[in-house]
Coordinates of C-alpha atoms in Angstrom, one line a residue:
X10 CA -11.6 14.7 6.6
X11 CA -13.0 17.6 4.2
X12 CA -10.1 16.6 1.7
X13 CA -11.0 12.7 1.8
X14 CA -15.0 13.5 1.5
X15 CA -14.2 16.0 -2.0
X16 CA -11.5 13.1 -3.1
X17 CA -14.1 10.7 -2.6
X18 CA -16.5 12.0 -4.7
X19 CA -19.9 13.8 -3.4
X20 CA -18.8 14.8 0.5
X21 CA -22.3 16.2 1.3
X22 CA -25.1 14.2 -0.6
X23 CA -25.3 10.7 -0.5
X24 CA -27.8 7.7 -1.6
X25 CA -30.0 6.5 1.0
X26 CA -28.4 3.3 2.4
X27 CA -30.6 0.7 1.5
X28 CA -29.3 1.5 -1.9
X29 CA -26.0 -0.9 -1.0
X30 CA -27.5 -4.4 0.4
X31 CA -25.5 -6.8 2.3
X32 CA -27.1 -9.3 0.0
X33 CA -27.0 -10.8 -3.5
X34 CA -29.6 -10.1 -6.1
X35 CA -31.1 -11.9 -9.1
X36 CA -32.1 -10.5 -12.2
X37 CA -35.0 -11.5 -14.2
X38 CA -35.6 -11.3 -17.9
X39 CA -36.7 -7.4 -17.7
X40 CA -33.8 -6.3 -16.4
X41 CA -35.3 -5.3 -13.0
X42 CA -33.0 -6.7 -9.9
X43 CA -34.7 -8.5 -7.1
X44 CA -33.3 -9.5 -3.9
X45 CA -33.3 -12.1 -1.6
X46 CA -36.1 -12.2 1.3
X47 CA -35.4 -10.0 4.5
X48 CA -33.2 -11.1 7.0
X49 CA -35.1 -13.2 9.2
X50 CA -36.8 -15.3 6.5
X51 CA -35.8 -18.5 4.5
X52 CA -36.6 -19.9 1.3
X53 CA -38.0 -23.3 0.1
X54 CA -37.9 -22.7 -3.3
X55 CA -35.5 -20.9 -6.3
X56 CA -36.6 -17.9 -8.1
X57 CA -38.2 -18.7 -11.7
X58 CA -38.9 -15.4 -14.5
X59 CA -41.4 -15.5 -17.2
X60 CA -40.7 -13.0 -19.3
X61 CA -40.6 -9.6 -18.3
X62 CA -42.7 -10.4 -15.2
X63 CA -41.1 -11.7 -11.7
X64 CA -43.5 -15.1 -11.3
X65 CA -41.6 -16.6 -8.4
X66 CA -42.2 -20.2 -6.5
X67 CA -40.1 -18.4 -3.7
X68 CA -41.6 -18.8 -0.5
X69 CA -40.6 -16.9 3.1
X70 CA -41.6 -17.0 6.4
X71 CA -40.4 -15.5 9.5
X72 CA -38.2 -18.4 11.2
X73 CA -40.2 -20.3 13.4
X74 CA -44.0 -20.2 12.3
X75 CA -45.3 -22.4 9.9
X76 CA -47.2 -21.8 7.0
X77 CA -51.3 -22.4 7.4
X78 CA -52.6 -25.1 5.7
X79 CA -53.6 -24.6 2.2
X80 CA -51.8 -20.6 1.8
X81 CA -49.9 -20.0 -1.3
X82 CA -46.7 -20.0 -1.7
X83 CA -46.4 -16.9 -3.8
X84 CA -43.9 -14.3 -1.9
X85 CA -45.8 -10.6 -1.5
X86 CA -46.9 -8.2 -4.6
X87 CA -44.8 -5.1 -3.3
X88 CA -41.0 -6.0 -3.2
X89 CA -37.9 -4.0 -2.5
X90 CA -37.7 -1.9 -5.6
X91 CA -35.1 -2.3 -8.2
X92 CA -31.5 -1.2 -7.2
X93 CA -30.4 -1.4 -10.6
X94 CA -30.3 -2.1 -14.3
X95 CA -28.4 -4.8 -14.9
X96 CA -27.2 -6.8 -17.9
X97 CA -28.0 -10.5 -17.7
X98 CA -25.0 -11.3 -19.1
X99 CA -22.4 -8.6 -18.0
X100 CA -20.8 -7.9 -14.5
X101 CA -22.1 -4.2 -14.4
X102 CA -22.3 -1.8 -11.5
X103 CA -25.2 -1.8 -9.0
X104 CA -24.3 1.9 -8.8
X105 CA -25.0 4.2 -12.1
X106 CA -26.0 7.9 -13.2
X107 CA -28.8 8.0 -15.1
X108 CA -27.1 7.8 -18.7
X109 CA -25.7 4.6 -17.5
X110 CA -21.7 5.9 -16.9
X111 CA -20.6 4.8 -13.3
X112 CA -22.0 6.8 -10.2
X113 CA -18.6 8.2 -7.8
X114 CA -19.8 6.6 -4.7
X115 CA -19.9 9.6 -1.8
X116 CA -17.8 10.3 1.8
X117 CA -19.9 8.1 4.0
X118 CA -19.8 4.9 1.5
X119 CA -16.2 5.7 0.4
X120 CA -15.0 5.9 4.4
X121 CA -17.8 2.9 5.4
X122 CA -16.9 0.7 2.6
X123 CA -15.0 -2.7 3.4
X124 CA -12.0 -1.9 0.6
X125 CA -11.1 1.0 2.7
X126 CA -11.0 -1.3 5.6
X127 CA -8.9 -3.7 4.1
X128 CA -6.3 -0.8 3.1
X129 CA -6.9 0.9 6.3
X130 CA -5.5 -2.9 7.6
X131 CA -2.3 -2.8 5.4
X132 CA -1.5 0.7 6.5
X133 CA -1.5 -0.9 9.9
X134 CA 1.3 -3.6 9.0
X135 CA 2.9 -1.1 6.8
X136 CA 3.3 1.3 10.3
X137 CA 4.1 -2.0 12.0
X138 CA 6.8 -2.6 9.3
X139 CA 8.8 0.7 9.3
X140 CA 8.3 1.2 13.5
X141 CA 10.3 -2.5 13.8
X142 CA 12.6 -0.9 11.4
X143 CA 12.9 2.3 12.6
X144 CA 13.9 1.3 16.0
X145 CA 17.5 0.5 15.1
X146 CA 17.7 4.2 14.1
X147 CA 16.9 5.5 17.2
X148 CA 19.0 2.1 19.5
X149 CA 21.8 2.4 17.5
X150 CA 23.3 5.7 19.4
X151 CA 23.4 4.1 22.7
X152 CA 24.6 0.9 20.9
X153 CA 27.1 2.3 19.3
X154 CA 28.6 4.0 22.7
X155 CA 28.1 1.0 24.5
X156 CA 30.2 -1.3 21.8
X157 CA 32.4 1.3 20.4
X158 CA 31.2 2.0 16.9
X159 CA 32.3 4.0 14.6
X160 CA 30.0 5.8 12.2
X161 CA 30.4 3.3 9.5
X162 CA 30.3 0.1 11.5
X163 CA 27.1 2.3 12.4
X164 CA 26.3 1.9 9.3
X165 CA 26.6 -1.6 8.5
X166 CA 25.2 -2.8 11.2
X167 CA 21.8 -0.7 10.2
X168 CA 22.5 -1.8 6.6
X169 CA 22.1 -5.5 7.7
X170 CA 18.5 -4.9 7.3
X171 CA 18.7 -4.1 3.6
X172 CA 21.0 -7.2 2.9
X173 CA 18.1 -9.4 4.3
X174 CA 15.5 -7.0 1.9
X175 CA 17.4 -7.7 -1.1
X176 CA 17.3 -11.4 -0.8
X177 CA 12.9 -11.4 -0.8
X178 CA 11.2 -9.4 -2.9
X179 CA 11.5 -11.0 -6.7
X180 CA 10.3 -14.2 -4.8
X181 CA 8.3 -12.6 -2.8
X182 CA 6.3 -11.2 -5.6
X183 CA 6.1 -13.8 -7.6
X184 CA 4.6 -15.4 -4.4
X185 CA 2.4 -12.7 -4.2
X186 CA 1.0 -13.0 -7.8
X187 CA 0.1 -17.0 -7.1
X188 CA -1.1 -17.2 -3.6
X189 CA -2.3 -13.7 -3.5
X190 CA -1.4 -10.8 -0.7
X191 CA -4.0 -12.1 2.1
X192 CA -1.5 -14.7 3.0
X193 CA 1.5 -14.0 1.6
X194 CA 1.4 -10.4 4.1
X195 CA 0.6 -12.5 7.0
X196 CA 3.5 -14.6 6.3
X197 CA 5.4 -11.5 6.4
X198 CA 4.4 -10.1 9.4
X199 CA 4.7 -13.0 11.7
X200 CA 8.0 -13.8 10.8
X201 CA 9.2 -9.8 11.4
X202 CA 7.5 -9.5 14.4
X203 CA 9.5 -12.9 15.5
X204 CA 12.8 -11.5 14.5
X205 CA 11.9 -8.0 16.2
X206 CA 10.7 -9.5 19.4
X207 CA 14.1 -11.7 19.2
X208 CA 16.7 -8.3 18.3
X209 CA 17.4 -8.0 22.1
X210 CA 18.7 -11.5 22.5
X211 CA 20.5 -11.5 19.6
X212 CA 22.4 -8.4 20.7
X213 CA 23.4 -9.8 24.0
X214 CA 24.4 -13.0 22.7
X215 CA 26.8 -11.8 20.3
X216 CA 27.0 -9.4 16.9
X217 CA 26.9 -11.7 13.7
X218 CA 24.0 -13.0 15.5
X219 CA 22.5 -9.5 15.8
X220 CA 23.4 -8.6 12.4
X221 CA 21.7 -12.3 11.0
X222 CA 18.4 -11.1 13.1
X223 CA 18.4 -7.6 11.5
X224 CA 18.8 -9.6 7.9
X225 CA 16.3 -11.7 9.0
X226 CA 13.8 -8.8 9.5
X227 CA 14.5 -7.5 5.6
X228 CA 13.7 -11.1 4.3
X229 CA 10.3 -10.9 6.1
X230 CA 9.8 -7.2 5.3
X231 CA 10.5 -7.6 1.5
X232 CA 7.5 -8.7 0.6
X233 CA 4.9 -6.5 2.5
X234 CA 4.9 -3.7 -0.3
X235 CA 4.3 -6.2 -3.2
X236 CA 1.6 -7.5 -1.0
X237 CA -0.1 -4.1 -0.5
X238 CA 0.0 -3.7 -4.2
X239 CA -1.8 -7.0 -5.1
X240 CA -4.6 -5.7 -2.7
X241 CA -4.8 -2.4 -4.1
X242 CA -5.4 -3.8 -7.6
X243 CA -7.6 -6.8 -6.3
X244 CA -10.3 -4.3 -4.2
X245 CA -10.3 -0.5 -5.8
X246 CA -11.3 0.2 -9.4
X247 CA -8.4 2.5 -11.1
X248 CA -10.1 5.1 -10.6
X249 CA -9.7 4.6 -6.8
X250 CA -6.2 3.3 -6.2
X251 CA -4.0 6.3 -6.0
X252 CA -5.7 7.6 -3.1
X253 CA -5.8 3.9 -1.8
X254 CA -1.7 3.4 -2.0
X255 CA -1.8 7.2 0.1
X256 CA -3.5 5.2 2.8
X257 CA -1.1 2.4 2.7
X258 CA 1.5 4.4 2.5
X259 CA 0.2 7.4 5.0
X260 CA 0.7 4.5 7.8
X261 CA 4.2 3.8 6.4
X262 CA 5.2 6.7 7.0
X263 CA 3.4 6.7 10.2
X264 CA 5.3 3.9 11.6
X265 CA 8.5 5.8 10.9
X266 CA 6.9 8.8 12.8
X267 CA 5.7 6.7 15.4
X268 CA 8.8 4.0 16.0
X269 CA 11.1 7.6 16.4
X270 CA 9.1 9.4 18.6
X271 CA 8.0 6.6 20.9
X272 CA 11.3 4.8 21.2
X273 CA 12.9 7.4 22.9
X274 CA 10.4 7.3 25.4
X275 CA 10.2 3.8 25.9
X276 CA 14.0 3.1 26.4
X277 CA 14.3 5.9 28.8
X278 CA 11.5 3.7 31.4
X279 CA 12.1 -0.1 30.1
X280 CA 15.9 0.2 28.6
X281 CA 17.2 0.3 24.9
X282 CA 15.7 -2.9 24.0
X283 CA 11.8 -1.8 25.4
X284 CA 10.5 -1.0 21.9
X285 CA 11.9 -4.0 19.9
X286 CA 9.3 -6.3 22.7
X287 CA 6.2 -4.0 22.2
X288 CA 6.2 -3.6 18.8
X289 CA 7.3 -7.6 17.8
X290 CA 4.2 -8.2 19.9
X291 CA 1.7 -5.7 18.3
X292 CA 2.5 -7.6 15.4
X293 CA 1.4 -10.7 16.5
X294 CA -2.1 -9.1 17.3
X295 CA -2.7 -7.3 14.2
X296 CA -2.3 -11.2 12.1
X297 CA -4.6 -12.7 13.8
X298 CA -6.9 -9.7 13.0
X299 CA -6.2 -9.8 9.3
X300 CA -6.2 -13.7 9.0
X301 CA -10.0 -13.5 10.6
X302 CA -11.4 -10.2 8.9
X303 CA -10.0 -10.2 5.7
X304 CA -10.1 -12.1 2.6
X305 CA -8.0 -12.1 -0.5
X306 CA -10.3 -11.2 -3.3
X307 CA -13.7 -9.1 -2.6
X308 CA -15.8 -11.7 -4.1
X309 CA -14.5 -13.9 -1.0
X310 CA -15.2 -11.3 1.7
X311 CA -18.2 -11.9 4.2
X312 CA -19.6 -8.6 4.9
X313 CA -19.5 -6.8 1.3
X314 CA -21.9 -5.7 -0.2
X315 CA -22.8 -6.8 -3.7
X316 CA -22.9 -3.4 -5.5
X317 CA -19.8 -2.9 -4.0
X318 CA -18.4 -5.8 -5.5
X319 CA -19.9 -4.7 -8.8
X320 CA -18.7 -1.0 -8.7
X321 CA -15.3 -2.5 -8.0
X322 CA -15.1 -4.7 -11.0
X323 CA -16.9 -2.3 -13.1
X324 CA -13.8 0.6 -12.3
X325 CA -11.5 -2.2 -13.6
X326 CA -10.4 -2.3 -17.3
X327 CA -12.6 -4.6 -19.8
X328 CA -10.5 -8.2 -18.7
X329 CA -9.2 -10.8 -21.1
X330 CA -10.5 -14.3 -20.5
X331 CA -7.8 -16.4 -18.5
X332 CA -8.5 -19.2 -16.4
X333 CA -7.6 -19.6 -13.3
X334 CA -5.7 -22.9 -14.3
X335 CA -3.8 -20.9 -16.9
X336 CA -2.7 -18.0 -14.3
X337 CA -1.7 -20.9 -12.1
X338 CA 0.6 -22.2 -14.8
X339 CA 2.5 -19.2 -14.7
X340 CA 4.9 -20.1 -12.1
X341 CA 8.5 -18.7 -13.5
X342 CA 7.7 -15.3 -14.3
X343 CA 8.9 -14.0 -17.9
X344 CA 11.7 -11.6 -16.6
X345 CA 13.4 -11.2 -20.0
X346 CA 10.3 -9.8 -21.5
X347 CA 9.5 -7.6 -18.3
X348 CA 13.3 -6.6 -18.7
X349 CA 13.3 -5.8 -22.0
X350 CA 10.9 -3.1 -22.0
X351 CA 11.7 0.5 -20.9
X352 CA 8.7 1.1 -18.8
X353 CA 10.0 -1.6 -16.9
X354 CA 13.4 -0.1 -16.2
X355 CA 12.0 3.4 -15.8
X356 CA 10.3 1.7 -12.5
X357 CA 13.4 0.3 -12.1
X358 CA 15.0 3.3 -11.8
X359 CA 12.5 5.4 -9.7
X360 CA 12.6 3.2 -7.5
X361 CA 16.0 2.7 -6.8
X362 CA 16.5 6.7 -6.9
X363 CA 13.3 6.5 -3.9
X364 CA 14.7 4.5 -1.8
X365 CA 18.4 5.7 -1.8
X366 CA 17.0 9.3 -0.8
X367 CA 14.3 7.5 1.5
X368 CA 16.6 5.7 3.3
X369 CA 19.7 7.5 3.5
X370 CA 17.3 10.1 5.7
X371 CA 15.6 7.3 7.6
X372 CA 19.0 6.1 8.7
X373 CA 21.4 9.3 9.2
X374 CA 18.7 11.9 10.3
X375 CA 19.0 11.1 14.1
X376 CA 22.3 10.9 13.5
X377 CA 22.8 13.7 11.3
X378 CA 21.4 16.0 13.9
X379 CA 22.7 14.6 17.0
X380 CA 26.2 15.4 15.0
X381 CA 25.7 18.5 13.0
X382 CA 23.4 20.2 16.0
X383 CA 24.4 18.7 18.8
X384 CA 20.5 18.1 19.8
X385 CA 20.2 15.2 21.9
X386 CA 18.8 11.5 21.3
X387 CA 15.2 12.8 22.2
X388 CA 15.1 16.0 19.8
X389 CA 16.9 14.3 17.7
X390 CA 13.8 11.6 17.4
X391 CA 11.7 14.6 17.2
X392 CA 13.0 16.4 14.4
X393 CA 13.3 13.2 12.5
X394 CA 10.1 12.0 12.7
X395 CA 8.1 15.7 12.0
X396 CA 8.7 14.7 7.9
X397 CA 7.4 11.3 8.3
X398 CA 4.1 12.7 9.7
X399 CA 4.1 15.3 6.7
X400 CA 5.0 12.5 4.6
X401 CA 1.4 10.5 5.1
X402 CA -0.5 13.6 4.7
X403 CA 1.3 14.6 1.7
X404 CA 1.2 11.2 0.2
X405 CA -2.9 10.8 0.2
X406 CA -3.0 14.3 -1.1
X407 CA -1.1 13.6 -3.9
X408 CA -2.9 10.1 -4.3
X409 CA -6.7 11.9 -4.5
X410 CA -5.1 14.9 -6.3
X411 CA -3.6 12.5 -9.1
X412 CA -7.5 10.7 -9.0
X413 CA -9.2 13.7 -9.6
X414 CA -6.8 14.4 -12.7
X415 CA -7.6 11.2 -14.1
X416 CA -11.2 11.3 -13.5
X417 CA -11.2 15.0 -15.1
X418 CA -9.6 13.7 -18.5
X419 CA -5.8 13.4 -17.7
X420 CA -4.2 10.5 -19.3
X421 CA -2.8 8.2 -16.8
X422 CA 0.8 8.8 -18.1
X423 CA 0.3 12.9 -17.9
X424 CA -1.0 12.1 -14.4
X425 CA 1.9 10.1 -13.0
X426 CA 5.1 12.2 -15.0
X427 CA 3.2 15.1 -13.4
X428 CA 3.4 13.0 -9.5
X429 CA 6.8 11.8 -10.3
X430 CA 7.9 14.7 -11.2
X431 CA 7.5 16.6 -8.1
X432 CA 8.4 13.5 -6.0
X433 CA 12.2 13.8 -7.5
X434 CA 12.7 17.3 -8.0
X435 CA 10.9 18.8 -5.0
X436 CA 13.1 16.7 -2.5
X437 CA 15.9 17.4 -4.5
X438 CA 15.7 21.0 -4.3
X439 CA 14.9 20.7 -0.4
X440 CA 18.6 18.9 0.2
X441 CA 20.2 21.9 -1.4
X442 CA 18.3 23.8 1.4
X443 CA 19.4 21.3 4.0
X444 CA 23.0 22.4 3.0
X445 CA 22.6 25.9 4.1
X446 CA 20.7 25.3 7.3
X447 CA 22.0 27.2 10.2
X448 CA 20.2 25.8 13.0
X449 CA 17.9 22.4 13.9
X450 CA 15.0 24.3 13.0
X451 CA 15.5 25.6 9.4
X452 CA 17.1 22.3 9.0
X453 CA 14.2 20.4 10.2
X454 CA 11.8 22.4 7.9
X455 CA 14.0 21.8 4.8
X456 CA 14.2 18.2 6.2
X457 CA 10.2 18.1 5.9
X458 CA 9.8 19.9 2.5
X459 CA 12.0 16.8 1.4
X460 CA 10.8 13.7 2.6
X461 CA 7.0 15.2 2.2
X462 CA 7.2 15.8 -1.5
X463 CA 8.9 12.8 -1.6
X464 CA 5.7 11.4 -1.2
X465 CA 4.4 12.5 -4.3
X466 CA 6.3 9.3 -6.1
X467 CA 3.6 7.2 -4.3
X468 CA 1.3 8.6 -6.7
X469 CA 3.5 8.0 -9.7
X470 CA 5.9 4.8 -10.1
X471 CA 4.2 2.5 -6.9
X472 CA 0.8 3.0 -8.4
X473 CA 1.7 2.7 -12.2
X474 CA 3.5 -0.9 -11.2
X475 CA 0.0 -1.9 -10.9
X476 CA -0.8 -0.5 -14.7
X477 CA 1.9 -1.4 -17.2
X478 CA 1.8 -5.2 -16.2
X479 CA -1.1 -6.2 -13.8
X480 CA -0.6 -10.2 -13.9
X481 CA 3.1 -9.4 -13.2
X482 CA 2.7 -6.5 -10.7
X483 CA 3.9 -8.4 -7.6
X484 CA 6.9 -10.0 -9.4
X485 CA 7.8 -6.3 -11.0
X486 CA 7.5 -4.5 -8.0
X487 CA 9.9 -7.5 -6.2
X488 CA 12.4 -6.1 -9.3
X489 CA 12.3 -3.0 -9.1
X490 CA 12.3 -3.0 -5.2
X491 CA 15.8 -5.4 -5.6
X492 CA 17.3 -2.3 -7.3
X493 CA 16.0 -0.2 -4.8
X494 CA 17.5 -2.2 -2.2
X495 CA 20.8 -1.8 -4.2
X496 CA 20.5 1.5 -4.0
X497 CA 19.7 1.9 -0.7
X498 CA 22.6 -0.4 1.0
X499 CA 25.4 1.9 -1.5
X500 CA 24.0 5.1 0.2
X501 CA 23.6 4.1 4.0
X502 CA 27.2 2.2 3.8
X503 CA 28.3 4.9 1.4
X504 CA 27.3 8.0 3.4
X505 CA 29.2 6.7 6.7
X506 CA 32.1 6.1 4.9
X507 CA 31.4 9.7 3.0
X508 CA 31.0 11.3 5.9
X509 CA 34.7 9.4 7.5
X510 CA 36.4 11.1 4.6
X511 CA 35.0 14.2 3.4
X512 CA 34.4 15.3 7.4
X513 CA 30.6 16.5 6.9
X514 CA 26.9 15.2 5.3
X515 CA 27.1 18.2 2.9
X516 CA 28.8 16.7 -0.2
X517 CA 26.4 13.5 0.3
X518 CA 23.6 15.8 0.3
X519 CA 24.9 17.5 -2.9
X520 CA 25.6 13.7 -4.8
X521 CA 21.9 12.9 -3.6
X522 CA 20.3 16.1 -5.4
X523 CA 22.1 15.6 -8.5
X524 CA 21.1 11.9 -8.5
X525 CA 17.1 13.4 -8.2
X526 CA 17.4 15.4 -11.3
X527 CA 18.8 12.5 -13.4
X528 CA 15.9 10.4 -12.6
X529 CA 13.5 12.4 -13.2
X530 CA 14.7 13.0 -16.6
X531 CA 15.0 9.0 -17.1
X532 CA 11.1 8.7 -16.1
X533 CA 9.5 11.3 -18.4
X534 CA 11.4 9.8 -21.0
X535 CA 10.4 6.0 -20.7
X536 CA 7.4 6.1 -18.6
X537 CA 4.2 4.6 -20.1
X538 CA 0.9 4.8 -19.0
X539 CA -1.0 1.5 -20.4
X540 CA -0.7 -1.9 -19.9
X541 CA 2.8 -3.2 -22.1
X542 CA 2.7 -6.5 -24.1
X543 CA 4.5 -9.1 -21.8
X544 CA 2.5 -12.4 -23.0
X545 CA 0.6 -10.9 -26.0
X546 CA -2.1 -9.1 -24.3
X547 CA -2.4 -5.7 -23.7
X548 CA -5.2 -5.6 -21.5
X549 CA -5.5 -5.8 -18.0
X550 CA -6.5 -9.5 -17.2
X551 CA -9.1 -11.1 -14.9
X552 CA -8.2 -10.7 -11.1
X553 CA -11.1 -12.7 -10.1

């Protein structure tokens, strides 16, 4: 909690609360802001200014008692004082320092605030998303020894998943960037939950219709991430999102811990299929949640507050005037020009190399030890999900650490080669020390360092998707995730049938490393920082 508060700003002195109403304000001619009446009263009138002087026909009344006879209308001398200086024709922040540069809002209205409940709420159906994916991981030993699998049937089977993933996200994104993440996620999640909650019927009725289910689940799956991004970039100023895509992403991770440790438990008491019910079901529950206590855009949401709202579009760049009719228009993304740039295809590329590490450990860990170690299906689950938990914590660390750089004068593209870097080389290096583990122990410590530093890569490509083309960022995300998917499939498939013909994990492991330190050369090379020219603007463009 200590490093959220410092992250966040100003853990130990904050504004007094009445500082951030729950309701609009006007602003008259002077400059001074007003509000409405006090809950509990009504108004028969609209505001009018004369001059620098508030000379209002508003009148208020506690509900229920009527005015006497002949009393003015004129609301009370003394109201609330001024929260702010605002322009009259400019969106600024209800919440300044005195020279007029934006105030860093403090712990209790960073934690309290509704954009970290809404990211709070995708880290939910992020865990949700890796926990129904994470399951097969764990069911897939006493699958396999109830069917007879070998290691790289294993493998396909669990690779069914990422065929169903590659099909979604380019149209997922681009679904994302017209309808918006609100619905697009919900979309998402039902449908997973319904192929989760139907995996144990598919595997009794027969194996192509297991292995359509599991595709089914990637379809559905592919476009939570683009989702979570459109969020990000719709409620938190720049300033704000790193640490915001750690939160996502902490859950993420936490599914993975949480879908491993649990599953074991659960199929020893309800049977191997136990998990794949509780979870499809939790995921029904959490939609209707977000449907009823969400909204899309923070203008839209019920409960914020309107310096909130304000401090949020204020921490976005200065945007270009675009309709919403024009945005609309924009149904066929322009993949040529996204694809022609190479801060496109450095994405691209650290994505790809993300989610061939990321999933080649999600998928062979439990396997890896129950072969290497001989540590059974329980330890086994243990082990592998220890780096997931260090993962999250990891992840929001780099996140608020790659903030504070920012804030303190760091170009954005020092900032994420810094993030990105570590993300590829420290889980590179790690692998190496996987190599010359001697027991579960050392390994699962080298394991750790890996998939926790991985982390780090949250805070450089996944948030800088969001910066080099912000009208796009769903549909280039959907891109770069395809090649990650690419990626991924060659290294689950490839490492069973790796492991069939060289005998052991090592030489993978090896391949893997080298394939970090190429990457990370490729990124600091083509990386950028600022928004590129895809339609003639290099400006970040109106979200609202």
């Amino acid at each position: 909690m200590l490093v959220l508060g410092i992250s966040a700003g100003q853990p130990f002195s904050c504004r007094p609360l009445a500082s951030s109403p729950r309701r609009a304000h006007y602003t008259n001619r002077g400059g001074e802001a007003t509000r409405f009446p006090p809950r509990g009263a009504s108004s028969v009138s609209s505001p009018q200014f004369d001059g620098g002087s508030l000379r209002s026909r508003l009148s208020w009344r506690p509900r229920g008692i009527s005015p006497r006879p002949g009393a003015s209308l004129l609301p009370p001398r003394r109201l609330a004082p001024p929260l702010a200086r605002v322009s009259s024709d400019s969106s600024a922040s209800a919440e300044f320092k005195e020279g007029g540069s934006q105030e860093t809002p403090c712990f209790w209205e960073f934690i309290t605030s509704e954009r970290v409940k809404v990211v709070s709420m995708l880290g939910l159906a992020l865990a949700l998303c890796n926990a129904d994916r994470v399951v097969m991981s764990v069911a897939i030993v006493p699958l396999s020894r109830a069917h007879g699998w070998t290691q790289s049937f294993a493998g396909i089977v669990q690779s069914s998943f990422l065929w169903g993933y590659l099909l979604s996200p380019v149209v997922g994104g681009a679904l994302v960037d017209y309808y918006g993440g609100k619905l697009v996620m919900a979309c998402g999640v039902t449908l997973w939950s319904f192929a989760t909650l139907l995996t144990p019927w598919a595997a009794e009725t027969s194996l192509w219709t297991l292995l359509v289910m599991r595709a089914l689940l990637g379809v559905a799956e592919g476009v939570a991430l683009p989702s979570m991004n459109n969020m990000v970039s719709r409620w938190f100023p720049q300033t704000e999102r790193s640490r915001a895509v750690g939160i996502a992403m902490a859950g993420f991770q936490l599914g993975s811990a949480a879908g491993l440790l649990i599953s074991p438990i659960i199929m020893s008491r309800t049977g191997t299929f136990g998990p794949f019910i509780i979870f499809g079901l939790f995921g029904f529950l959490w939609v209707l949640i977000w449907v009823s206590a969400t909204s899309s855009r923070p203008e839209e949401h019920p409960q914020i507050s309107m310096s909130e709202i304000e401090y949020i579009r204020q921490g976005r760049k200065q945007p270009i005037s675009t309709s919403r009719k024009s945005e609309k228009a924009r149904v066929i993304p322009p993949f040529k020009k996204l694809l022609s740039k190479w801060p496109s295809w450095a994405l691209i590329v650290a994505n790809a190399m993300h989610s061939w590490g990321y999933f080649v450990i999600l998928s062979w860990m439990p396997i890896y030890f129950n072969t290497v170690y001989r540590v059974d299906l329980r330890q086994a689950a243990w082990f592998s999900a220890l780096p997931w938990v260090m993962m999250a914590v990891l992840g929001y660390f780099a996140g608020a650490w790659s903030d504070t750089l920012i804030q303190n004068g760091f170009s954005v593209l020092s900032t994420r080669k810094i993030m990105q870097s570590i993300g590829f080389l420290g889980p590179g290096i790690a692998l190496l020390g996987l190599n010359t583990a001697k027991n579960p122990t050392i390994a699962s410590c080298w394991l750790t360092t890996a998939v926790g530093l991985s982390s780090f890569s949250h805070a450089g490509f996944l948030v800088n998707i969001q910066e080099i083309a912000p009208q796009y960022a769903g549909v280039l995300h959907g891109m770069s995730n395809t090649a990650g998917t690419l990626a991924a499939i060659t290294g689950t498939v490839g490492a069973g049938f790796f492991v069939e013909r060289m005998g052991s994990f090592q030489g993978f492991l090896i391949l893997t490393s080298f394939l970090y330190l190429i990457s990370t050369l490729f990124w600091n090379l083509f990386a950028a920082g600022e928004c590129i020219d895809i339609d003639g603007a290099t400006e970040e463009p109106s979200l609202n």
